[in-house]
Coordinates of C-alpha atoms in Angstrom, one line a residue:
M1 CA 11.6 40.3 -22.8
K2 CA 12.5 41.6 -19.3
R3 CA 10.1 40.8 -16.6
P4 CA 11.8 41.8 -13.3
G5 CA 8.7 41.2 -11.2
W6 CA 8.2 37.7 -12.5
T7 CA 11.9 36.9 -12.1
V8 CA 12.1 38.2 -8.6
G9 CA 8.9 36.3 -7.7
S10 CA 10.2 33.0 -9.1
W11 CA 13.5 33.3 -7.3
A12 CA 11.8 34.2 -4.0
L13 CA 9.5 31.1 -4.3
A14 CA 12.4 28.8 -5.3
L15 CA 14.5 30.0 -2.3
L16 CA 11.5 29.5 0.0
L17 CA 11.1 25.9 -1.2
T18 CA 14.8 25.2 -0.7
L19 CA 14.8 26.7 2.8
P20 CA 14.3 23.2 4.5
V21 CA 17.4 21.7 2.8
M22 CA 19.5 24.7 3.7
A23 CA 18.2 24.8 7.3
L24 CA 18.8 21.1 7.6
I25 CA 22.5 21.4 6.5
Y26 CA 23.0 24.4 8.8
E27 CA 21.6 22.6 11.8
A28 CA 23.6 19.4 11.0
L29 CA 26.8 21.5 10.9
L30 CA 26.3 22.9 14.4
P31 CA 28.4 21.3 17.2
A32 CA 27.1 17.9 18.2
E33 CA 25.1 17.5 21.3
D34 CA 25.7 14.7 23.9
L35 CA 22.9 12.6 22.5
F36 CA 24.3 12.4 19.0
R37 CA 27.7 11.4 20.4
H38 CA 26.0 8.7 22.5
L39 CA 24.1 7.4 19.5
W40 CA 27.2 7.5 17.3
G41 CA 29.1 5.5 19.9
T42 CA 26.4 2.9 20.5
V43 CA 23.7 2.1 18.0
L44 CA 24.2 4.3 14.9
S45 CA 26.6 1.9 13.1
A46 CA 24.0 -0.9 13.4
Y47 CA 21.3 1.5 12.0
I48 CA 23.5 2.3 9.1
G49 CA 24.2 -1.4 8.5
N50 CA 20.5 -2.2 8.6
T51 CA 19.7 0.6 6.1
F52 CA 22.5 -0.6 3.7
W53 CA 21.3 -4.2 3.7
L54 CA 17.6 -3.3 3.5
V55 CA 18.2 -1.1 0.4
L56 CA 20.4 -3.8 -1.2
L57 CA 18.0 -6.6 -0.6
V58 CA 15.0 -4.6 -1.9
M59 CA 17.0 -3.7 -5.0
V60 CA 17.9 -7.3 -5.7
F61 CA 14.3 -8.5 -5.1
S62 CA 13.0 -5.7 -7.4
L63 CA 15.5 -6.7 -10.1
L64 CA 14.5 -10.4 -9.9
C65 CA 10.8 -9.5 -10.1
G66 CA 10.8 -6.5 -12.5
V67 CA 13.2 -7.4 -15.3
P68 CA 11.9 -10.9 -16.2
A69 CA 8.3 -9.6 -16.1
A70 CA 9.2 -6.7 -18.3
W71 CA 10.9 -8.9 -20.9
L72 CA 8.0 -11.3 -21.0
M73 CA 5.5 -8.4 -21.5
A74 CA 7.6 -6.7 -24.1
M75 CA 8.9 -9.7 -26.1
C76 CA 6.5 -12.7 -25.7
E77 CA 2.9 -13.5 -26.7
L78 CA 0.9 -14.6 -23.7
P79 CA -2.8 -15.1 -23.2
G80 CA -4.4 -12.1 -21.4
K81 CA -1.2 -10.1 -21.9
R82 CA -3.1 -6.8 -22.4
W83 CA -4.6 -7.1 -18.9
L84 CA -1.4 -8.5 -17.3
Q85 CA 1.0 -5.8 -18.5
W86 CA -1.3 -3.2 -16.8
A87 CA -2.0 -5.4 -13.7
L88 CA 1.8 -5.6 -13.0
I89 CA 1.8 -1.9 -12.1
L90 CA -0.9 -2.2 -9.5
P91 CA 1.3 -2.9 -6.4
L92 CA 2.5 0.7 -6.6
A93 CA -0.9 1.8 -5.4
M94 CA -0.6 -0.3 -2.2
P95 CA 1.2 1.4 0.8
S96 CA 4.0 -0.9 1.9
Y97 CA 3.0 -0.8 5.7
I98 CA -0.5 -2.1 4.8
V99 CA 1.0 -5.0 2.8
A100 CA 3.4 -5.7 5.7
F101 CA 0.5 -5.9 8.2
V102 CA -1.6 -8.2 6.0
Y103 CA 1.3 -10.7 5.6
T104 CA 2.2 -10.5 9.3
D105 CA -1.4 -11.4 10.0
L106 CA -1.3 -14.3 7.6
L107 CA 2.1 -15.7 8.4
D108 CA 2.5 -15.2 12.2
F109 CA 2.4 -18.1 14.6
S110 CA -1.3 -17.4 15.3
G111 CA -2.1 -16.7 11.6
P112 CA -4.1 -19.0 9.3
V113 CA -1.1 -20.4 7.4
Q114 CA 0.8 -21.7 10.4
A115 CA -2.4 -22.8 12.1
A116 CA -3.3 -24.9 9.0
L117 CA 0.2 -26.4 8.9
R118 CA -0.1 -27.4 12.6
Q119 CA -3.5 -28.9 12.0
W120 CA -2.4 -30.9 8.9
F121 CA 0.9 -32.3 10.4
G122 CA -0.2 -32.6 14.0
W123 CA 2.4 -30.2 15.3
Q124 CA 1.8 -28.9 18.8
S125 CA 4.1 -25.8 19.2
S126 CA 6.7 -23.8 17.3
A127 CA 9.4 -26.2 18.6
D128 CA 8.1 -29.0 16.4
Y129 CA 8.8 -27.2 13.1
Y130 CA 10.6 -24.2 11.5
F131 CA 8.8 -21.4 9.9
P132 CA 10.8 -18.3 8.8
P133 CA 9.9 -15.3 10.9
I134 CA 8.5 -12.4 8.9
R135 CA 9.3 -9.6 11.3
T136 CA 12.9 -9.4 10.3
L137 CA 15.1 -7.3 8.0
G138 CA 14.6 -9.9 5.2
G139 CA 10.8 -9.8 5.8
A140 CA 10.8 -6.0 5.5
A141 CA 12.8 -6.2 2.3
L142 CA 10.4 -8.7 0.8
M143 CA 7.3 -6.5 1.7
L144 CA 9.0 -3.4 0.2
G145 CA 10.1 -5.4 -2.9
L146 CA 6.6 -6.6 -3.6
V147 CA 5.3 -3.0 -3.9
L148 CA 8.4 -1.3 -5.4
Y149 CA 9.4 -3.8 -8.2
P150 CA 7.0 -2.0 -10.7
Y151 CA 9.5 0.9 -10.9
V152 CA 12.0 -1.5 -12.5
Y153 CA 9.3 -3.3 -14.5
L154 CA 8.0 -0.1 -16.1
L155 CA 11.3 1.4 -17.1
A156 CA 12.7 -2.0 -18.3
R157 CA 9.6 -2.8 -20.3
T158 CA 9.8 0.6 -22.0
A159 CA 13.5 0.1 -22.8
F160 CA 12.8 -3.4 -24.2
L161 CA 10.0 -2.0 -26.4
E162 CA 12.2 0.8 -27.8
Q163 CA 15.1 -1.5 -28.8
S164 CA 15.8 -2.0 -32.4
T165 CA 14.1 -5.2 -33.6
S166 CA 16.8 -5.7 -36.3
L167 CA 19.5 -6.1 -33.6
I168 CA 17.5 -8.9 -31.9
Q169 CA 16.7 -10.6 -35.2
S170 CA 20.4 -10.4 -36.2
S171 CA 21.4 -12.1 -32.9
R172 CA 18.8 -14.9 -33.6
L173 CA 20.2 -15.3 -37.2
L174 CA 23.7 -15.7 -35.6
G175 CA 22.4 -18.7 -33.7
C176 CA 21.4 -17.2 -30.4
T177 CA 18.4 -18.7 -28.5
P178 CA 15.9 -16.2 -27.1
W179 CA 17.6 -16.5 -23.7
Q180 CA 21.1 -15.8 -25.2
S181 CA 19.6 -12.9 -27.2
F182 CA 18.1 -11.5 -24.0
K183 CA 21.4 -11.9 -22.1
R184 CA 23.7 -10.6 -24.8
V185 CA 21.6 -7.9 -26.6
S186 CA 18.4 -6.8 -24.8
L187 CA 19.8 -6.7 -21.2
P188 CA 23.0 -4.7 -21.9
L189 CA 20.9 -2.1 -23.9
A190 CA 18.3 -1.8 -21.2
R191 CA 20.9 -1.5 -18.4
P192 CA 20.7 2.3 -18.0
S193 CA 16.9 2.2 -17.7
I194 CA 17.1 -0.6 -15.1
A195 CA 19.7 1.5 -13.2
V196 CA 17.2 4.4 -13.1
G197 CA 14.5 2.1 -11.9
L198 CA 16.7 0.7 -9.2
S199 CA 17.8 4.1 -8.0
L200 CA 14.0 5.0 -7.6
V201 CA 13.5 1.8 -5.6
A202 CA 16.5 2.6 -3.4
M203 CA 15.2 6.1 -2.7
E204 CA 11.7 4.8 -1.9
T205 CA 13.2 2.1 0.4
L206 CA 15.3 4.8 2.2
A207 CA 12.2 6.9 2.7
D208 CA 10.1 4.1 4.0
F209 CA 9.0 4.5 7.6
G210 CA 5.8 2.4 8.1
T211 CA 7.2 -1.0 7.3
V212 CA 10.5 -0.8 9.1
N213 CA 8.9 0.7 12.2
F214 CA 6.2 -2.0 12.2
F215 CA 8.8 -4.8 11.8
A216 CA 11.0 -3.1 14.5
V217 CA 13.9 -2.9 12.0
N218 CA 16.0 0.0 13.1
T219 CA 17.1 2.1 10.0
L220 CA 18.2 5.7 9.6
T221 CA 14.6 6.7 9.0
T222 CA 13.4 5.3 12.3
A223 CA 16.5 6.9 14.0
V224 CA 15.4 10.4 12.8
Y225 CA 11.8 9.8 14.0
D226 CA 12.9 8.4 17.4
T227 CA 15.5 11.1 18.0
W228 CA 13.1 13.9 17.4
L229 CA 9.9 12.5 18.9
G230 CA 11.5 10.3 21.6
Y231 CA 14.4 12.5 22.8
G232 CA 13.3 15.9 21.4
S233 CA 16.7 16.6 20.0
L234 CA 16.4 18.5 16.7
N235 CA 20.2 18.7 16.4
A236 CA 20.8 15.0 16.6
A237 CA 17.9 14.3 14.3
A238 CA 19.2 16.8 11.8
K239 CA 22.7 15.2 11.8
I240 CA 21.1 11.7 11.1
A241 CA 18.9 13.3 8.4
A242 CA 21.9 14.9 6.8
M243 CA 23.5 11.4 6.5
M244 CA 20.4 10.3 4.6
L245 CA 20.6 13.4 2.4
L246 CA 24.1 12.4 1.4
V247 CA 23.0 8.9 0.5
V248 CA 20.1 10.3 -1.6
M249 CA 22.5 12.8 -3.4
L250 CA 24.8 9.8 -4.2
L251 CA 21.9 7.8 -5.6
L252 CA 20.8 10.7 -7.7
S253 CA 24.3 11.3 -9.1
L254 CA 24.5 7.6 -10.0
E255 CA 21.1 7.8 -11.7
R256 CA 22.2 10.9 -13.7
S257 CA 25.4 9.3 -14.9
S258 CA 23.5 6.2 -16.1
R259 CA 21.0 8.4 -17.9
K260 CA 23.9 10.2 -19.7
R261 CA 25.2 6.8 -20.9
Q262 CA 21.7 6.0 -22.2
Q263 CA 22.0 8.6 -25.0
M264 CA 24.2 6.4 -27.1
F265 CA 22.0 3.4 -26.9
Q266 CA 18.8 4.8 -28.3
K267 CA 20.1 5.9 -31.7
S268 CA 18.9 2.9 -33.7
M269 CA 15.2 2.9 -32.9
G270 CA 14.2 1.0 -36.0
H271 CA 10.9 -0.3 -34.5
E272 CA 10.0 -2.2 -37.6
Q273 CA 7.8 -4.9 -36.2
A274 CA 7.4 -6.0 -32.6
I275 CA 9.0 -9.4 -31.7
G276 CA 6.5 -11.8 -30.3
Y277 CA 8.1 -15.1 -29.1
R278 CA 5.4 -17.8 -28.8
L279 CA 5.6 -19.6 -25.5
D280 CA 4.1 -23.1 -25.3
G281 CA 3.5 -25.8 -22.7
V282 CA 5.5 -25.5 -19.5
S283 CA 7.2 -22.2 -20.4
K284 CA 3.9 -20.5 -21.2
W285 CA 2.3 -21.6 -17.9
G286 CA 5.4 -20.9 -16.0
A287 CA 5.6 -17.3 -17.4
L288 CA 1.9 -16.8 -16.6
A289 CA 2.2 -18.2 -13.1
Y290 CA 5.3 -15.9 -12.5
C291 CA 3.6 -12.7 -13.6
W292 CA 0.2 -13.3 -12.1
G293 CA 1.9 -14.5 -8.9
L294 CA 3.5 -11.0 -8.6
V295 CA 0.1 -9.3 -9.1
V296 CA -1.6 -11.5 -6.6
L297 CA 1.1 -11.2 -3.9
G298 CA 1.7 -7.5 -4.4
F299 CA -1.8 -6.3 -4.9
L300 CA -4.8 -8.7 -5.2
L301 CA -4.3 -10.7 -2.0
P302 CA -3.8 -7.7 0.3
F303 CA -6.6 -5.8 -1.4
V304 CA -9.1 -8.7 -1.0
I305 CA -8.2 -9.1 2.7
L306 CA -8.7 -5.4 3.2
C307 CA -12.1 -5.6 1.5
Y308 CA -13.0 -8.6 3.7
H309 CA -12.1 -6.7 6.9
A310 CA -13.8 -3.5 5.7
I311 CA -17.1 -5.3 5.2
H312 CA -16.9 -7.2 8.5
Y313 CA -15.9 -4.2 10.5
F314 CA -17.9 -1.6 8.6
E315 CA -20.0 -0.4 11.5
Q316 CA -16.9 0.2 13.6
S317 CA -15.0 2.0 10.8
W318 CA -17.9 4.1 9.4
N319 CA -17.9 6.8 12.1
A320 CA -17.4 10.5 12.6
R321 CA -13.6 10.2 12.9
F322 CA -13.3 8.5 9.5
F323 CA -15.2 11.4 7.9
E324 CA -13.2 14.0 9.9
Y325 CA -9.8 12.5 8.9
S326 CA -10.9 12.0 5.3
M327 CA -11.9 15.6 5.2
N328 CA -8.6 16.6 6.7
S329 CA -6.7 14.7 4.0
L330 CA -8.9 16.0 1.2
V331 CA -8.6 19.7 2.2
L332 CA -4.9 19.5 2.9
S333 CA -4.1 17.6 -0.4
A334 CA -6.3 19.9 -2.5
L335 CA -4.8 23.0 -0.9
V336 CA -1.2 21.8 -1.5
A337 CA -2.1 20.7 -5.1
G338 CA -3.6 24.2 -5.8
L339 CA -0.5 26.0 -4.4
A340 CA 1.9 23.6 -6.2
L341 CA 0.1 24.4 -9.5
M342 CA 0.3 28.1 -9.0
I343 CA 4.0 28.0 -8.2
A344 CA 4.6 25.7 -11.2
L345 CA 2.8 28.2 -13.5
L346 CA 4.8 31.1 -12.2
L347 CA 8.1 29.4 -12.5
G348 CA 7.3 27.9 -15.9
M349 CA 6.0 31.1 -17.3
T350 CA 8.9 33.2 -16.0
H351 CA 11.3 30.9 -17.8
R352 CA 9.3 31.0 -21.0
L353 CA 8.9 34.8 -21.0
T354 CA 12.5 35.7 -20.3
G355 CA 13.9 32.9 -22.4
K356 CA 17.2 32.9 -20.4
T357 CA 18.9 29.8 -19.3
Y358 CA 19.5 31.0 -15.8
T359 CA 15.7 31.4 -15.2
A360 CA 15.4 27.5 -15.4
L361 CA 17.4 27.4 -12.2
P362 CA 14.5 28.4 -9.9
M363 CA 12.6 25.4 -11.3
R364 CA 15.5 23.1 -10.6
L365 CA 15.9 24.5 -7.1
A366 CA 12.1 24.3 -6.3
S367 CA 12.1 20.6 -7.4
M368 CA 15.0 19.6 -5.0
G369 CA 12.6 18.6 -2.2
Y370 CA 11.2 15.6 -4.1
A371 CA 14.4 13.6 -3.6
L372 CA 14.1 14.0 0.2
P373 CA 12.7 11.1 2.3
G374 CA 9.7 12.3 4.4
T375 CA 11.5 12.2 7.7
V376 CA 14.5 14.2 6.4
L377 CA 12.2 16.8 4.9
A378 CA 10.2 17.1 8.1
I379 CA 13.3 17.9 10.1
G380 CA 14.3 20.4 7.5
V381 CA 10.9 22.1 7.8
L382 CA 10.9 22.0 11.6
V383 CA 14.3 23.8 12.0
P384 CA 13.3 27.1 10.4
L385 CA 9.6 27.1 11.4
T386 CA 10.4 26.4 15.1
S387 CA 13.0 29.3 15.1
L388 CA 10.4 31.6 13.5
D389 CA 7.7 30.6 16.0
F390 CA 10.1 31.5 18.9
A391 CA 11.0 34.8 17.2
I392 CA 7.3 35.7 16.8
N393 CA 6.7 35.0 20.5
D394 CA 9.8 36.9 21.6
L395 CA 8.7 39.9 19.5
A396 CA 5.1 39.8 21.0
L397 CA 6.6 39.8 24.5
W398 CA 8.9 42.7 23.6
L399 CA 6.0 44.6 22.3
G400 CA 4.1 43.9 25.5
L401 CA 1.5 41.7 23.8
S402 CA 0.4 38.2 24.8
E403 CA 2.3 35.3 23.2
P404 CA 0.5 33.9 20.2
G405 CA 1.9 30.3 20.7
L406 CA 3.0 28.0 17.9
L407 CA 1.5 29.8 14.9
L408 CA 3.5 27.7 12.3
T409 CA 4.5 24.4 13.8
G410 CA 1.2 24.1 15.8
T411 CA -1.1 24.5 12.8
M412 CA -1.6 23.1 9.4
T413 CA 1.1 25.5 8.0
A414 CA 4.0 23.2 8.7
I415 CA 2.4 20.1 7.2
A416 CA 1.2 22.0 4.1
F417 CA 4.6 23.6 3.6
G418 CA 6.4 20.2 4.0
Y419 CA 4.1 18.6 1.4
L420 CA 4.6 21.6 -1.0
V421 CA 8.4 21.2 -0.7
R422 CA 8.2 17.5 -1.3
F423 CA 5.7 17.2 -4.0
G424 CA 5.8 20.5 -5.8
A425 CA 8.3 19.0 -8.3
M426 CA 5.5 16.9 -9.8
A427 CA 3.5 19.9 -10.8
I428 CA 6.6 21.8 -11.9
G429 CA 7.6 18.9 -14.2
A430 CA 4.1 18.5 -15.7
V431 CA 3.7 22.2 -16.4
E432 CA 7.2 22.6 -17.8
S433 CA 6.8 19.7 -20.3
S434 CA 3.3 21.0 -21.3
L435 CA 4.6 24.5 -21.9
G436 CA 7.4 23.2 -23.9
K437 CA 4.9 21.9 -26.5
V438 CA 3.2 25.3 -27.0
S439 CA 4.6 27.1 -30.1
P440 CA 6.7 30.3 -29.2
S441 CA 5.0 32.1 -32.2
L442 CA 1.8 32.2 -30.1
D443 CA 3.6 34.3 -27.5
M444 CA 4.7 36.8 -30.2
V445 CA 1.2 37.1 -31.6
T446 CA -0.3 37.7 -28.2
Q447 CA 2.4 40.3 -27.4
T448 CA 1.7 42.2 -30.6
M449 CA -2.0 42.3 -29.6
G450 CA -0.9 44.1 -26.5
Y451 CA -1.5 41.4 -23.9
G452 CA 0.7 41.5 -20.7
P453 CA 2.3 38.3 -19.3
G454 CA -0.6 37.7 -16.9
A455 CA -3.3 37.9 -19.5
M456 CA -1.2 35.9 -21.9
M457 CA -0.9 33.1 -19.4
M458 CA -4.7 33.2 -18.5
K459 CA -6.0 33.4 -22.1
V460 CA -3.5 31.5 -24.2
H461 CA -1.3 29.2 -22.2
M462 CA -3.6 27.9 -19.5
P463 CA -6.3 26.6 -21.9
L464 CA -3.6 24.9 -24.0
I465 CA -1.8 23.2 -21.1
R466 CA -5.0 22.2 -19.2
K467 CA -4.3 18.5 -19.4
G468 CA -0.7 18.8 -18.1
M469 CA -1.9 21.1 -15.3
L470 CA -4.6 18.6 -14.3
A471 CA -2.1 15.7 -14.4
G472 CA 0.4 17.6 -12.3
A473 CA -2.2 18.7 -9.7
L474 CA -3.6 15.2 -9.5
L475 CA -0.2 13.6 -8.9
V476 CA 0.5 16.1 -6.1
F477 CA -3.0 15.5 -4.6
I478 CA -2.5 11.7 -4.5
E479 CA 1.0 11.8 -3.1
C480 CA -0.3 14.1 -0.3
M481 CA -3.1 11.6 0.5
K482 CA -0.5 8.7 0.8
E483 CA 2.4 10.5 2.6
L484 CA 3.1 9.0 6.1
P485 CA 6.5 9.9 7.7
A486 CA 6.3 13.7 7.0
A487 CA 2.6 13.7 8.3
L488 CA 3.6 11.9 11.5
L489 CA 6.3 14.5 12.3
L490 CA 4.7 17.7 11.1
R491 CA 1.0 17.4 11.9
P492 CA -0.4 19.6 14.7
F493 CA -1.8 18.0 17.9
N494 CA -5.1 16.2 17.4
F495 CA -4.8 16.4 13.6
Q496 CA -4.9 13.1 11.7
T497 CA -4.8 12.4 8.0
L498 CA -6.0 9.1 6.5
A499 CA -2.5 7.8 6.3
T500 CA -1.7 8.5 10.0
Y501 CA -5.1 7.2 11.0
V502 CA -4.5 3.9 9.2
Y503 CA -1.0 3.7 10.5
Q504 CA -2.3 4.1 14.1
F505 CA -4.4 1.0 13.6
V506 CA -1.5 -0.9 12.0
S507 CA 0.7 0.0 15.0
D508 CA -1.9 -1.2 17.4
E509 CA -2.4 -4.4 15.3
Q510 CA -6.0 -3.5 14.6
L511 CA -5.9 -3.1 10.8
E512 CA -9.3 -4.7 10.6
V513 CA -10.9 -1.5 11.9
G514 CA -8.6 0.6 9.7
A515 CA -9.3 -1.4 6.6
L516 CA -11.9 1.1 5.2
P517 CA -9.6 4.2 5.3
A518 CA -6.8 2.0 3.9
I519 CA -9.0 1.1 0.9
V520 CA -9.7 4.8 0.3
I521 CA -5.9 5.4 0.1
V522 CA -5.4 2.5 -2.3
L523 CA -8.2 3.5 -4.6
V524 CA -6.9 7.1 -4.7
G525 CA -3.5 5.7 -5.5
L526 CA -4.9 3.7 -8.5
I527 CA -5.9 6.9 -10.4
P528 CA -2.3 7.9 -11.6
L529 CA -1.7 4.3 -12.5
I530 CA -4.7 4.3 -14.9
F531 CA -3.3 7.6 -16.4
L532 CA 0.2 6.0 -16.7
N533 CA -1.1 2.9 -18.4
R534 CA -3.2 4.9 -20.9
S535 CA -0.1 7.0 -21.9
L536 CA 2.0 3.8 -22.3
E537 CA -0.6 2.2 -24.5
Q538 CA -0.7 5.4 -26.7
H539 CA 3.1 5.3 -27.1
H540 CA 3.3 1.7 -28.1

């Protein structure tokens, strides 16, 4: 069925959403300004080194936390396992910069941990004892690892559950201990899934701004932020952002290649009966302490401390600004979620109606922004919108009118567009997978009844894919509520979201007053995790 209007519309939207990436590459290829040459000759190599070590350390930490926990949850019988396997996902809801501040508060020289040690042992000053400093690259890696290991845990656990039980039983019959069976059978089979999890961890680490900035660890993300806001050089910021874009593309290609290899591993899915190793004595208590320790350190302890601060500083936090910034976040997130859903429906329906392979390309193009770190995306959005703002003002002058000012970069337009580019992929993915489950025969029946594509979408498809649409819109909404680096760079003057508001308190070392808005962000972040856990329980 030919639908030229729909096809043109979907291509136009896809190109609009890829505009930041193209603008970023264009700006990065322009001749270098003096500032970039100066940065390249002085500090940039150190920033690149810091970024590399940070990503590597976080990946190692996530691997050491995620894989053993996943195997214990998939293969062993433990008391309270049903609660524990869900609790291990909770740290994902906690923004890393909040965790970083909570632990800095606890472990700094003036914090309760070191104060207690000095009191117990009679130490007078820091010269009397050694306590590892937390505000270092290693400390930042630890904080990020605590909140990002669930990516590895989730994918590894799913891979372990899907493995053929007969393979593991055969290895046991051949004399392997559970540990040898894990090392020789389970782990090699789960390797592609673990690689996907690690690539997600690496991309999230690369995109992190709050933790590294708070710990004063200079990475490429902070370099983009400082170059644009500190020096006002869009050209130098775009060049550094383009370097990060290259790293992301490399990570994505590695993840794709590992996923291709995965195909040959999942052929024997004889899930006859789940294996349940019984752990006793020391091994049982060790496994429980290990898993619950991750939950406590990554979620429960920071959350309890936030609640304590929120109660004690309630009167200072519960004010007009809290409501204003909550409203800003809600309106902005709801607007972007609605727009993302409309774009996803248009792209998904165009592909379905035309039935051509090439109409899937706009969906792929429109989803590209999700891989971009917030700072990189922000520079990509600023390049075309700033040029457009200047062009509009020049045109107004030429026509003899008064200059309208910054219509795009000085309003909510820039931040909404940035969020749409970054998180639209979630709505597109949800709508695409839901539409894929609707029988094509329904389309034929509806066409024979004389319905056009618009009516068909409204009366047939939308009621059937309502759950998928809701899930997609909800994910976009939640990610918008939590997003920090893009919000810091793209927000108009005197405009705060809950994330930037909390981060302001974190930067001023006053998280106590920002604890209430921080709790709101965490609770909103828990919603998709509940959905995710439900769907995992239904599958297994």
